[in-house]
Coordinates of C-alpha atoms and ligand atoms in Angstrom, one line a residue:
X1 CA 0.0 0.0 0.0
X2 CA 2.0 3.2 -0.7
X3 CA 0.7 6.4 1.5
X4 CA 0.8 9.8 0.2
X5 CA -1.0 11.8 2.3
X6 CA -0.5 15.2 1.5
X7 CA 2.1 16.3 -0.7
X8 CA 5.1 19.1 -0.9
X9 CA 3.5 22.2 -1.0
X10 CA 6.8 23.3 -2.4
X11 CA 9.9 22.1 -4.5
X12 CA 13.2 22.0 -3.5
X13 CA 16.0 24.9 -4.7
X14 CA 18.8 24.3 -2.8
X15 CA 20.2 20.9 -1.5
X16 CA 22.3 20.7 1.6
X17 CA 24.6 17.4 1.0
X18 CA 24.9 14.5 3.8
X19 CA 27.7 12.0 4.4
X20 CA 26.8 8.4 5.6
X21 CA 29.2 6.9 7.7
X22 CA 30.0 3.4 8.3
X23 CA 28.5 1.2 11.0
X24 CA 31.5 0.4 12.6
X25 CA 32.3 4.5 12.2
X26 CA 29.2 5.2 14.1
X27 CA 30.2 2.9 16.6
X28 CA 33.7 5.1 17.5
X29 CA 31.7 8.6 17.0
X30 CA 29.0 7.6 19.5
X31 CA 31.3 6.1 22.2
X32 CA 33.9 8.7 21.7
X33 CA 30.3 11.0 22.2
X34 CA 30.0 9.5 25.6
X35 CA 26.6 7.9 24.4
X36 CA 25.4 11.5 24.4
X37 CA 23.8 12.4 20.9
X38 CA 24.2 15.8 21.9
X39 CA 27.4 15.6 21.8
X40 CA 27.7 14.1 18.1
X41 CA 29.5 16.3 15.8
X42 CA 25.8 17.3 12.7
X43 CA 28.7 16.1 9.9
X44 CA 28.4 12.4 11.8
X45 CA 24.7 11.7 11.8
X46 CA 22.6 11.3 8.2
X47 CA 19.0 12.1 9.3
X48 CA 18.7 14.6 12.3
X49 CA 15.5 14.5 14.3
X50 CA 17.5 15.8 17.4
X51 CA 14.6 18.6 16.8
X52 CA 12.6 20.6 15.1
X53 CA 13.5 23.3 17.0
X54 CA 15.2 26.2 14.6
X55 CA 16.2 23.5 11.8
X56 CA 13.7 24.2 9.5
X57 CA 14.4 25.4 5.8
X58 CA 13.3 28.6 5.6
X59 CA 11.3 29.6 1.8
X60 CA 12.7 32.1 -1.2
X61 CA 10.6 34.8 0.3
X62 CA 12.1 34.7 4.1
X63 CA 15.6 34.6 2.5
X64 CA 14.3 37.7 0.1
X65 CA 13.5 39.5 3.7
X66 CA 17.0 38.5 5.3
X67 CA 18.4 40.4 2.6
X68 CA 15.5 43.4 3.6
X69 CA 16.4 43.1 7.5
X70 CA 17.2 46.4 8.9
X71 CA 19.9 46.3 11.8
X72 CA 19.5 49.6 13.1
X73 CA 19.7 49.3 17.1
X74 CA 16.9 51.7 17.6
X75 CA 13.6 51.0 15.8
X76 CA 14.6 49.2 12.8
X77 CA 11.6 48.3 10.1
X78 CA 11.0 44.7 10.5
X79 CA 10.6 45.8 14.4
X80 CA 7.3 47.6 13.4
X81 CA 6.7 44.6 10.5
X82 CA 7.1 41.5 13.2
X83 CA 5.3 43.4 16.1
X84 CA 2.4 44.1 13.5
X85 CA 1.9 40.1 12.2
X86 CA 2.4 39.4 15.6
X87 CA -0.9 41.9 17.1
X88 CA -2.9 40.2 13.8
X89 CA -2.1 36.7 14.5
X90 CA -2.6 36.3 18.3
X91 CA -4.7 39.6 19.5
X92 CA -2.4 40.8 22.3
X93 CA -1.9 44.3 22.7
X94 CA 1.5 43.9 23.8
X95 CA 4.7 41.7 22.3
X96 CA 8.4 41.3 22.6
X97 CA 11.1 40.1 21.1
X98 CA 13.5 37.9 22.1
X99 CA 16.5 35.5 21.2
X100 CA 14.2 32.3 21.7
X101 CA 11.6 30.4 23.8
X102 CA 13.6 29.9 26.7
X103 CA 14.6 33.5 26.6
X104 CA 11.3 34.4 26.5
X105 CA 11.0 31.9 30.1
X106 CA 13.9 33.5 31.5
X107 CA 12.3 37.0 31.5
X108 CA 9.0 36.3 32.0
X109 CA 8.5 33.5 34.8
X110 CA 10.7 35.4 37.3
X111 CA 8.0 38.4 37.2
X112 CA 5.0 35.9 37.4
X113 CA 6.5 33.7 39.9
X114 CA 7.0 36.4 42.5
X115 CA 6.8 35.2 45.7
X116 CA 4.5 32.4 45.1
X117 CA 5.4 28.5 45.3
X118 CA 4.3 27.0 41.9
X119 CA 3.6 26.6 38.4
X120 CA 1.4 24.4 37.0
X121 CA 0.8 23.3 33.3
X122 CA -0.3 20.4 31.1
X123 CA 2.9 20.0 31.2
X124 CA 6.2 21.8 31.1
X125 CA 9.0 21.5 28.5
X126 CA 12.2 20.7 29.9
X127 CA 13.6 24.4 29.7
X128 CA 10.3 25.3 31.0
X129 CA 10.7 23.4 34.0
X130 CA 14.2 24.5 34.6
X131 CA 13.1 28.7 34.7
X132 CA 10.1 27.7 36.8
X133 CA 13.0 25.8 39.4
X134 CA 15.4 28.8 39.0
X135 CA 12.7 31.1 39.6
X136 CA 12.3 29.5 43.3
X137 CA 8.7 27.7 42.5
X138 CA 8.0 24.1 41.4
X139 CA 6.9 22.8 38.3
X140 CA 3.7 20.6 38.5
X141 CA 2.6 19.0 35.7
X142 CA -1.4 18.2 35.0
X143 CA -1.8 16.4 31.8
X144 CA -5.4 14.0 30.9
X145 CA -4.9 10.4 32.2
X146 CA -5.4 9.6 28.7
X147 CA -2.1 10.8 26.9
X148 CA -0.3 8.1 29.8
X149 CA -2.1 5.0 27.6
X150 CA 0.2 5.4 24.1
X151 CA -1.6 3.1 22.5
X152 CA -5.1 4.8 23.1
X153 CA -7.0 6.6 21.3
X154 CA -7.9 10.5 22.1
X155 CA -8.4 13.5 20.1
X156 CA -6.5 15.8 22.3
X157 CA -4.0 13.8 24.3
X158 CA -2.3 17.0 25.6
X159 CA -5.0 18.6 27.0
X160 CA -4.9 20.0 30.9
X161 CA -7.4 17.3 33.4
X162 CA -9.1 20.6 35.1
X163 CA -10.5 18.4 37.7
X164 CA -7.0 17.7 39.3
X165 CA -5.8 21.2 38.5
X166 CA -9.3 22.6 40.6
X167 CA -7.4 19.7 43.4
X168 CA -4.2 21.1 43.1
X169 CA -5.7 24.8 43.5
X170 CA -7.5 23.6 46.7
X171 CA -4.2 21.2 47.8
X172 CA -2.1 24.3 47.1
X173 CA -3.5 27.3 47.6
X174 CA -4.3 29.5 44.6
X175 CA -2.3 32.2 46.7
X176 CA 0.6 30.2 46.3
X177 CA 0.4 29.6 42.1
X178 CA 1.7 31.8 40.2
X179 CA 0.8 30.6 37.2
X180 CA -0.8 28.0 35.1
X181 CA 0.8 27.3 31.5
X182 CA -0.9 25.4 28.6
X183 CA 1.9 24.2 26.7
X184 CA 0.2 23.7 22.8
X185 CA 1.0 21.6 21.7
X186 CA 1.9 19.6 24.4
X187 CA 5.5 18.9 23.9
X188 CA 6.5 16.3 26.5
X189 CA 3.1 14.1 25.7
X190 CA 3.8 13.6 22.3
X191 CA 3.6 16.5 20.6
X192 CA -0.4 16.1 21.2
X193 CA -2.7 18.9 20.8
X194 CA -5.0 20.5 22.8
X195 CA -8.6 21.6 22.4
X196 CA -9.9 25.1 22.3
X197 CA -12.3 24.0 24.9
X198 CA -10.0 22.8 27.2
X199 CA -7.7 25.6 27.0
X200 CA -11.1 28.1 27.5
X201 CA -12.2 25.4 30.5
X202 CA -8.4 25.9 31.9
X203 CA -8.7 29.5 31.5
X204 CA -11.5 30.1 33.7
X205 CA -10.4 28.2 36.4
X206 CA -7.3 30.1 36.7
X207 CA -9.0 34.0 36.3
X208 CA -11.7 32.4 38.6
X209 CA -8.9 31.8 41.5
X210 CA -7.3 35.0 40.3
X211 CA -4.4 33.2 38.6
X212 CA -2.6 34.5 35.8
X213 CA -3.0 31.9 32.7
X214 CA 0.1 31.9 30.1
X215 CA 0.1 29.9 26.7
X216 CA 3.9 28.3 26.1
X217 CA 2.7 28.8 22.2
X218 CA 6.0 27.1 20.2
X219 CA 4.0 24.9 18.2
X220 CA 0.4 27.2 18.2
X221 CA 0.2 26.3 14.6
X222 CA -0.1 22.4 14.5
X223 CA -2.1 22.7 17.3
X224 CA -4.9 25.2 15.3
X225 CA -4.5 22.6 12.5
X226 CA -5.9 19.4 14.8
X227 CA -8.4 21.8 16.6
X228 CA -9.5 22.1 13.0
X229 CA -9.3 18.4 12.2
X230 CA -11.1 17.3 15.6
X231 CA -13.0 19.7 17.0
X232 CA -16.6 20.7 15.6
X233 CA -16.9 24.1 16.7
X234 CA -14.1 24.5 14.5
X235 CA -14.1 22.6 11.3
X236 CA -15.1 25.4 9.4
X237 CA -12.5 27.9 10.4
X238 CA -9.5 29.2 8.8
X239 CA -6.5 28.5 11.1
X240 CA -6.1 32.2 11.6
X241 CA -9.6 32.4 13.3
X242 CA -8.4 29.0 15.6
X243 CA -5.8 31.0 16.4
X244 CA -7.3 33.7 17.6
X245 CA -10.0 31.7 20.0
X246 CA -6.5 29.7 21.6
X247 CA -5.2 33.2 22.6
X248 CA -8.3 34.7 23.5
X249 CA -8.0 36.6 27.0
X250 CA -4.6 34.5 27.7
X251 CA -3.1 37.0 30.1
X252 CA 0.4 36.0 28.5
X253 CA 2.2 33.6 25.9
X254 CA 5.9 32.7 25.3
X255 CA 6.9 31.4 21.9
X256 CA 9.9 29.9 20.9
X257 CA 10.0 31.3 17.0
X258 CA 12.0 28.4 16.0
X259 CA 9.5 25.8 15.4
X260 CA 5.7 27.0 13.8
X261 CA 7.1 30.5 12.8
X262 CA 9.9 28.4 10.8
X263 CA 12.7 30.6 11.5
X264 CA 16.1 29.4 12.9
X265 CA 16.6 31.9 15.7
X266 CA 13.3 33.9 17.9
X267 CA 11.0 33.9 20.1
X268 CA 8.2 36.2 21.8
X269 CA 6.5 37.2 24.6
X270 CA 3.2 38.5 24.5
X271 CA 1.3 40.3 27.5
X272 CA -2.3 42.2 28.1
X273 CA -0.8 43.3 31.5
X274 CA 0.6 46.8 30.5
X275 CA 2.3 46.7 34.1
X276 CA 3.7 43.2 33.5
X277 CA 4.8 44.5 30.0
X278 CA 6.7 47.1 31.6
X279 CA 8.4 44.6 33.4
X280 CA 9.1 42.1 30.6
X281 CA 11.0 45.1 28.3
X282 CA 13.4 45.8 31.5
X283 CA 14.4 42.3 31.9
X284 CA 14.8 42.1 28.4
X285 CA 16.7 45.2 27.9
X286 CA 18.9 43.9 30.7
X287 CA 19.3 40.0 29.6
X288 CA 18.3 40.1 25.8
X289 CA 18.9 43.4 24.3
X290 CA 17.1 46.8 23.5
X291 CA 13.4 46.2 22.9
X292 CA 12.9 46.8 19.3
X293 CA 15.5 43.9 18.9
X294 CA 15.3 41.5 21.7
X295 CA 18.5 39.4 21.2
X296 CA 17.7 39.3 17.2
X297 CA 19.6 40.6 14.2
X298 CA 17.7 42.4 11.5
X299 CA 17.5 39.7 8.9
X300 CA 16.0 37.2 11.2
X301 CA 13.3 39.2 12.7
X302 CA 12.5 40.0 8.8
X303 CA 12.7 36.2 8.1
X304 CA 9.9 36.2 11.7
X305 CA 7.5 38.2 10.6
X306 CA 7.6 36.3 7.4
X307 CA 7.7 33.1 8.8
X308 CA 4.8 33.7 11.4
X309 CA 2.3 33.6 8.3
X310 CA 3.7 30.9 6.2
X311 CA 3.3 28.6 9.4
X312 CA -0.4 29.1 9.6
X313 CA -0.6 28.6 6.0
X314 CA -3.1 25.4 5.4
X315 CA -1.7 23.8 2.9
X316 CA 1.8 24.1 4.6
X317 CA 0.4 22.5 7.4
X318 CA -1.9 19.9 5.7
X319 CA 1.5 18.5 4.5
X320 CA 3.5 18.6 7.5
X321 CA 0.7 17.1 9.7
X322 CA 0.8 14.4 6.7
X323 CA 4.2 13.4 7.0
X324 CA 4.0 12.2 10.9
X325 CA 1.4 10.5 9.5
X326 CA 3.2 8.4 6.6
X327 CA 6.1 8.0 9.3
X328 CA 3.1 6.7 11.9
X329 CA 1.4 4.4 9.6
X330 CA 4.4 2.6 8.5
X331 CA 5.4 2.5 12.4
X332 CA 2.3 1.2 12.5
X333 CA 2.7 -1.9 9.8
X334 CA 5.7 -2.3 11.2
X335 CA 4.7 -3.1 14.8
X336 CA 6.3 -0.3 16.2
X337 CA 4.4 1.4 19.6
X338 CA 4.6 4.7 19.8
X339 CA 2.1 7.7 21.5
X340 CA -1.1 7.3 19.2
X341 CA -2.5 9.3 17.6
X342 CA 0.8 11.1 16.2
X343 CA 1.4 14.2 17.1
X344 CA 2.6 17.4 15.4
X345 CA 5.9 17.8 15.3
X346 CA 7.6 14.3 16.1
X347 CA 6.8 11.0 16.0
X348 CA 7.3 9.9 19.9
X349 CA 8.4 5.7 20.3
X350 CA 7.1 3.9 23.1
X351 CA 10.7 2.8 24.5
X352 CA 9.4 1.2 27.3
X353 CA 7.3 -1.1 25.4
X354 CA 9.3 -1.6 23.1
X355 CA 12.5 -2.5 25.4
X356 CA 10.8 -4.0 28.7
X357 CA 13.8 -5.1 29.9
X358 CA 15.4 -2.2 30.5
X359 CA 14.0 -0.4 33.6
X360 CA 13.7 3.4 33.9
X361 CA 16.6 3.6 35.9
X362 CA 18.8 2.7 33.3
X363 CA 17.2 4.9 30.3
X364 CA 15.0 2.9 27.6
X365 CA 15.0 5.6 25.5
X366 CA 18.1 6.9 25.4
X367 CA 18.9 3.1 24.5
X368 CA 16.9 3.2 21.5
X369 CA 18.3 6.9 20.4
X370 CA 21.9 5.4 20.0
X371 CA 20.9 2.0 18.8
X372 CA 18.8 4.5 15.6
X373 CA 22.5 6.0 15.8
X374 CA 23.6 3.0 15.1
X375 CA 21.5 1.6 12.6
X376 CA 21.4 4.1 10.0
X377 CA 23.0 7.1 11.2
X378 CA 19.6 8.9 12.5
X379 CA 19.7 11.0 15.5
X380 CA 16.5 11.3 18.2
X381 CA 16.6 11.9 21.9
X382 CA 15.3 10.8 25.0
X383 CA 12.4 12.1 26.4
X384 CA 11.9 10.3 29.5
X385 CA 14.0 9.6 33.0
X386 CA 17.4 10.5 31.2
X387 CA 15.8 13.7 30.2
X388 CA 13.7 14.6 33.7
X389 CA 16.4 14.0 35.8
X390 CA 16.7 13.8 39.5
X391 CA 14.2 15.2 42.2
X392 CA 15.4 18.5 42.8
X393 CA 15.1 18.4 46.6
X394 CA 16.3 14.9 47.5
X395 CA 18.5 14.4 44.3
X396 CA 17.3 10.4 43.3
X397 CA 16.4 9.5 39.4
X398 CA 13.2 11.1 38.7
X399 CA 11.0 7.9 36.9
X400 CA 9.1 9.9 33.9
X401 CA 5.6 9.6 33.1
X402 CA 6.7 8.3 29.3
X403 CA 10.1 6.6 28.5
X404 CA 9.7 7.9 24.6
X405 CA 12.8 8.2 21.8
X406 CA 11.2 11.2 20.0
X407 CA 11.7 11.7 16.2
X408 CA 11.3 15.2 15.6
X409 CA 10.9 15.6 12.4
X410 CA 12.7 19.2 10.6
X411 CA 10.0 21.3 8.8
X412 CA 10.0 21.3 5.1
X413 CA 13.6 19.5 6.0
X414 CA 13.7 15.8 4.6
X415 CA 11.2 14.0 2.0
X416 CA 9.8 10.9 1.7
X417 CA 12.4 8.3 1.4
X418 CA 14.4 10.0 4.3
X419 CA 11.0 8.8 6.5
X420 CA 11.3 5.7 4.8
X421 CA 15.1 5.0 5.9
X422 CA 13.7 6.3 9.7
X423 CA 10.8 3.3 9.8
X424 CA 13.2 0.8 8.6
X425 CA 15.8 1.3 10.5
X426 CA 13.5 1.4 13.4
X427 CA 11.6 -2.1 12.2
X428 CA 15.2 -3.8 11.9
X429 CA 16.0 -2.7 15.3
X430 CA 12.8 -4.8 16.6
X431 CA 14.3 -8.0 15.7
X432 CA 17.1 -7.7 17.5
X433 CA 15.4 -5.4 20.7
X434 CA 16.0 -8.3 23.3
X435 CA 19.8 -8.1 22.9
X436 CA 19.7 -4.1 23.6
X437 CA 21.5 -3.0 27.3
X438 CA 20.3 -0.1 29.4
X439 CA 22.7 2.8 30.1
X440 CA 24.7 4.2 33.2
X441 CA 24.9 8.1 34.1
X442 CA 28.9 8.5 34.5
X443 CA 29.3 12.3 35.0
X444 CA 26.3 14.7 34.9
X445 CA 25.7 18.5 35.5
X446 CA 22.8 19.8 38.4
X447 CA 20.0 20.6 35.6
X448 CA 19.3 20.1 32.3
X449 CA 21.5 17.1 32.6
X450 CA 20.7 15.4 29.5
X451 CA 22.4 17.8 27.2
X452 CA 26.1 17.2 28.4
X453 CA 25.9 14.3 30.9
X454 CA 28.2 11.2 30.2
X455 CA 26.9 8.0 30.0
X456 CA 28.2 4.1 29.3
X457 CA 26.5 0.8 28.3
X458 CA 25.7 -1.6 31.2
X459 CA 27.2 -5.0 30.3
Ligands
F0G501 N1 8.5 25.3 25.1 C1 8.3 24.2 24.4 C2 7.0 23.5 24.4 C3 9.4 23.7 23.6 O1 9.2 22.6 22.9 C4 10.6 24.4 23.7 C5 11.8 23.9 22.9 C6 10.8 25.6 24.4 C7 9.7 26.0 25.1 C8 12.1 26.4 24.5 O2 12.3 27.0 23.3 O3 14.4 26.0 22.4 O4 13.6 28.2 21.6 O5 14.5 28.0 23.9 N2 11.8 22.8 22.4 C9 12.9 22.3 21.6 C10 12.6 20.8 21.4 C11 14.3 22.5 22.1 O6 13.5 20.1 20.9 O7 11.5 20.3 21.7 P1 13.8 27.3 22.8

């Protein structure tokens, strides 16, 4: 059966060439790498689904703007151009630029957080989590029961379970949250989306206990598409007008810019609060940059403003929604569990299905990342214990919800066959998934471990 879903809404004008190395090549570059992929030199892996995070391929008409990008310091054009695209699109009054999503945390959070003792969200991203910590609160996550089955089926898999998060409010105190963050889509889940009703449901439980409600908006785009795809109210919308209902009366949103707005370096802020806006452009004049550049050169806030309406485009998204699904069907003949339905920006494997024997404590998914590396040269990542780390206040392994390998998958990046060579390699690794060892932490840094820790096979 051959499965074109949607095709290329594009064709291809410049070609970026890759080296394939040797098996027995991969096996020195990944030991060498301390059986971090992180630490992989880009020239040593073939397909790279470390991310989707800023590795997109950006279209003639964003490289036409790079070449338009004014640098001035001061109020440069494609300052007034981004922060207009930016007011159409998502409706707040006020937005800021900065460097990228995290940067976006960094300055943000710390004003929010103020004295108060918690976050909580659907669930937090990994850098998310990390600000919330360094901001002197704790990061509780608050996801449906339903995205913790992977192979069940639910339209919105990342949506918020508002009657634990009206339990946690009681449990808590609202006094004492300083926030509640819907992540869309939800990253950590599976990429899964979440439903307008559940983020207008969430929304009203937090204004009701006076608590300010933020979007973490990186992937708003994908997340208007499924809304569209799966939710009534909504089937006859343009993605623009989705958009616009997911950000209504949001008191704030933080984007990273490098994944629906398809540009390789950004992110926003966006705030109602004209007092907490006053805030944000201090910290960002002090951390990022003056305000009408925010950490950004000229040519890529250009590239922003350009990229923030391709990514909402429909057919643009019809296409990239299509190709997790090509990647998930043949996953799917294949016998390969992974978090069902796919996502938006990654196919996510079930690691701990699909390696039993290895328990959490010793890194399923990190496993099955370097035995992809392995295989055929393909680099994913953990998202699971290796990645969450230990408990911040006693210091022991964290055990994660979800031991998945995710396979992000680079927008408007790799075609067809390159999913192709993913699924196989994937299905070969299967017959041989009994034989696969665990991993041992050997050296590893306080937080955000995963990126730099060192790590050896278990014999
Ligand atoms: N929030 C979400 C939901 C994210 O997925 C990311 C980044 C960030 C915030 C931080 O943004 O990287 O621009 O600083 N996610 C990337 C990923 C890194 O691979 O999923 P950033």
């Amino acid at each position: 059966m051959k499965h074109i879903y949607f095709p290329e809404p594009f064709r291809i004008k410049s070609v970026e060439p890759l080296k394939i190395l040797t098996r027995e090549e991969r096996e020195k570059k990944i030991a060498e790498a301390n059986y971090n992929v992180f630490a992989l030199a880009s020239r040593d892996v073939y397909i790279d689904l470390l991310t989707d995070s800023g590795t997109g391929a950006m279209s003639s008409g964003q490289w036409a703007g790079v070449m338009l990008g004014d640098e001035s310091y001061a109020g440069a054009d494609c300052y007034y151009k981004v922060q207009e695209q930016a007011h159409k699109i998502f409706g707040l009054p006020y937005v800021q630029l900065v460097h990228q999503g995290r940067a976006a945390e960094k300055v943000l959070l710390p004003i929010l957080l103020q004295g108060k003792k918690y976050a909580i969200s659907n669930m937090h991203f990994d850098t998310t989590r990390a600000h919330v910590e360094l901001a002197g609160a704790r990061a509780i996550d608050c996801v449906v029961p339903e995205a913790l089955d992977t192979a069940k089926y639910y339209d919105f898999k990342g949506n918020m379970d508002c009657g634990r998060l009206e339990q946690y409010i009681k449990e808590l105190g609202a006094e004492n949250i300083g926030v509640i963050i819907m992540t869309i889509t939800n990253n950590s889940a599976g990429g899964q989306p979440v439903s307008v009703e559940n983020i207008r449901q969430t929304r009203e439980i937090a204004h009701k206990h006076g608590i300010k409600f933020m979007i973490d908006a990186a992937r708003y785009a994908e997340n208007s598409y499924f809304v569209k795809q799966r939710e009534p109210e909504f089937k006859n919308s343009s993605i623009q007008d989705i958009v616009k209902a997911t950000f209504e009366d949001a008191d704030c949103f933080t984007m990273s810019s490098k994944k629906d707005a398809i540009v390789n370096m950004g992110g926003l802020i966006g705030c109602r609060d004209k007092e907490i806006f006053e805030l944000v452009k201090q910290r960002t004049i002090s951390f990022e940059g003056f305000i009408t550049y925010g950490g950004m050169s000229g040519r890529d806030i250009e590239a922003l403003a350009i990229g923030l309406e391709e990514g909402i485009d429909e057919n643009y998204l019809k296409y990239r929604i299509g190709q997790m699904q090509y990647l998930a069907a043949r996953l799917e003949e294949g016998g390969i569990p992974f978090q069902s339905p796919v996502g938006g920006h990654a196919v996510f494997v079930d690691a701990k299905k699909l390696l039993p024997h290895i328990p959490y404590y010793q890194f399923p998914a990190q496993a099955l990342a370097i035995e992809l590396y392995l295989e055929a040269g393909i680099r994913a990542c953990d998202i699971g214990s290796y990645m969450l780390g230990n408990d911040p206040d006693t210091g022991k392994q964290l055990e994660a919800e979800f031991e998945f390998t995710r396979l992000a998958i680079p927008r408007r990046v790799y075609t067809q066959s390159h999913l192709d060579v993913i699924a196989d390699a994937l299905i070969n690794i299967k017959e041989r998934a009994a034989n696969i060892k665990g991993y041992k932490i050997v050296e590893e840094p306080p937080i955000l471990r995963h990126f730099t820790a060192k790590l050896a096979p278990i014999d």
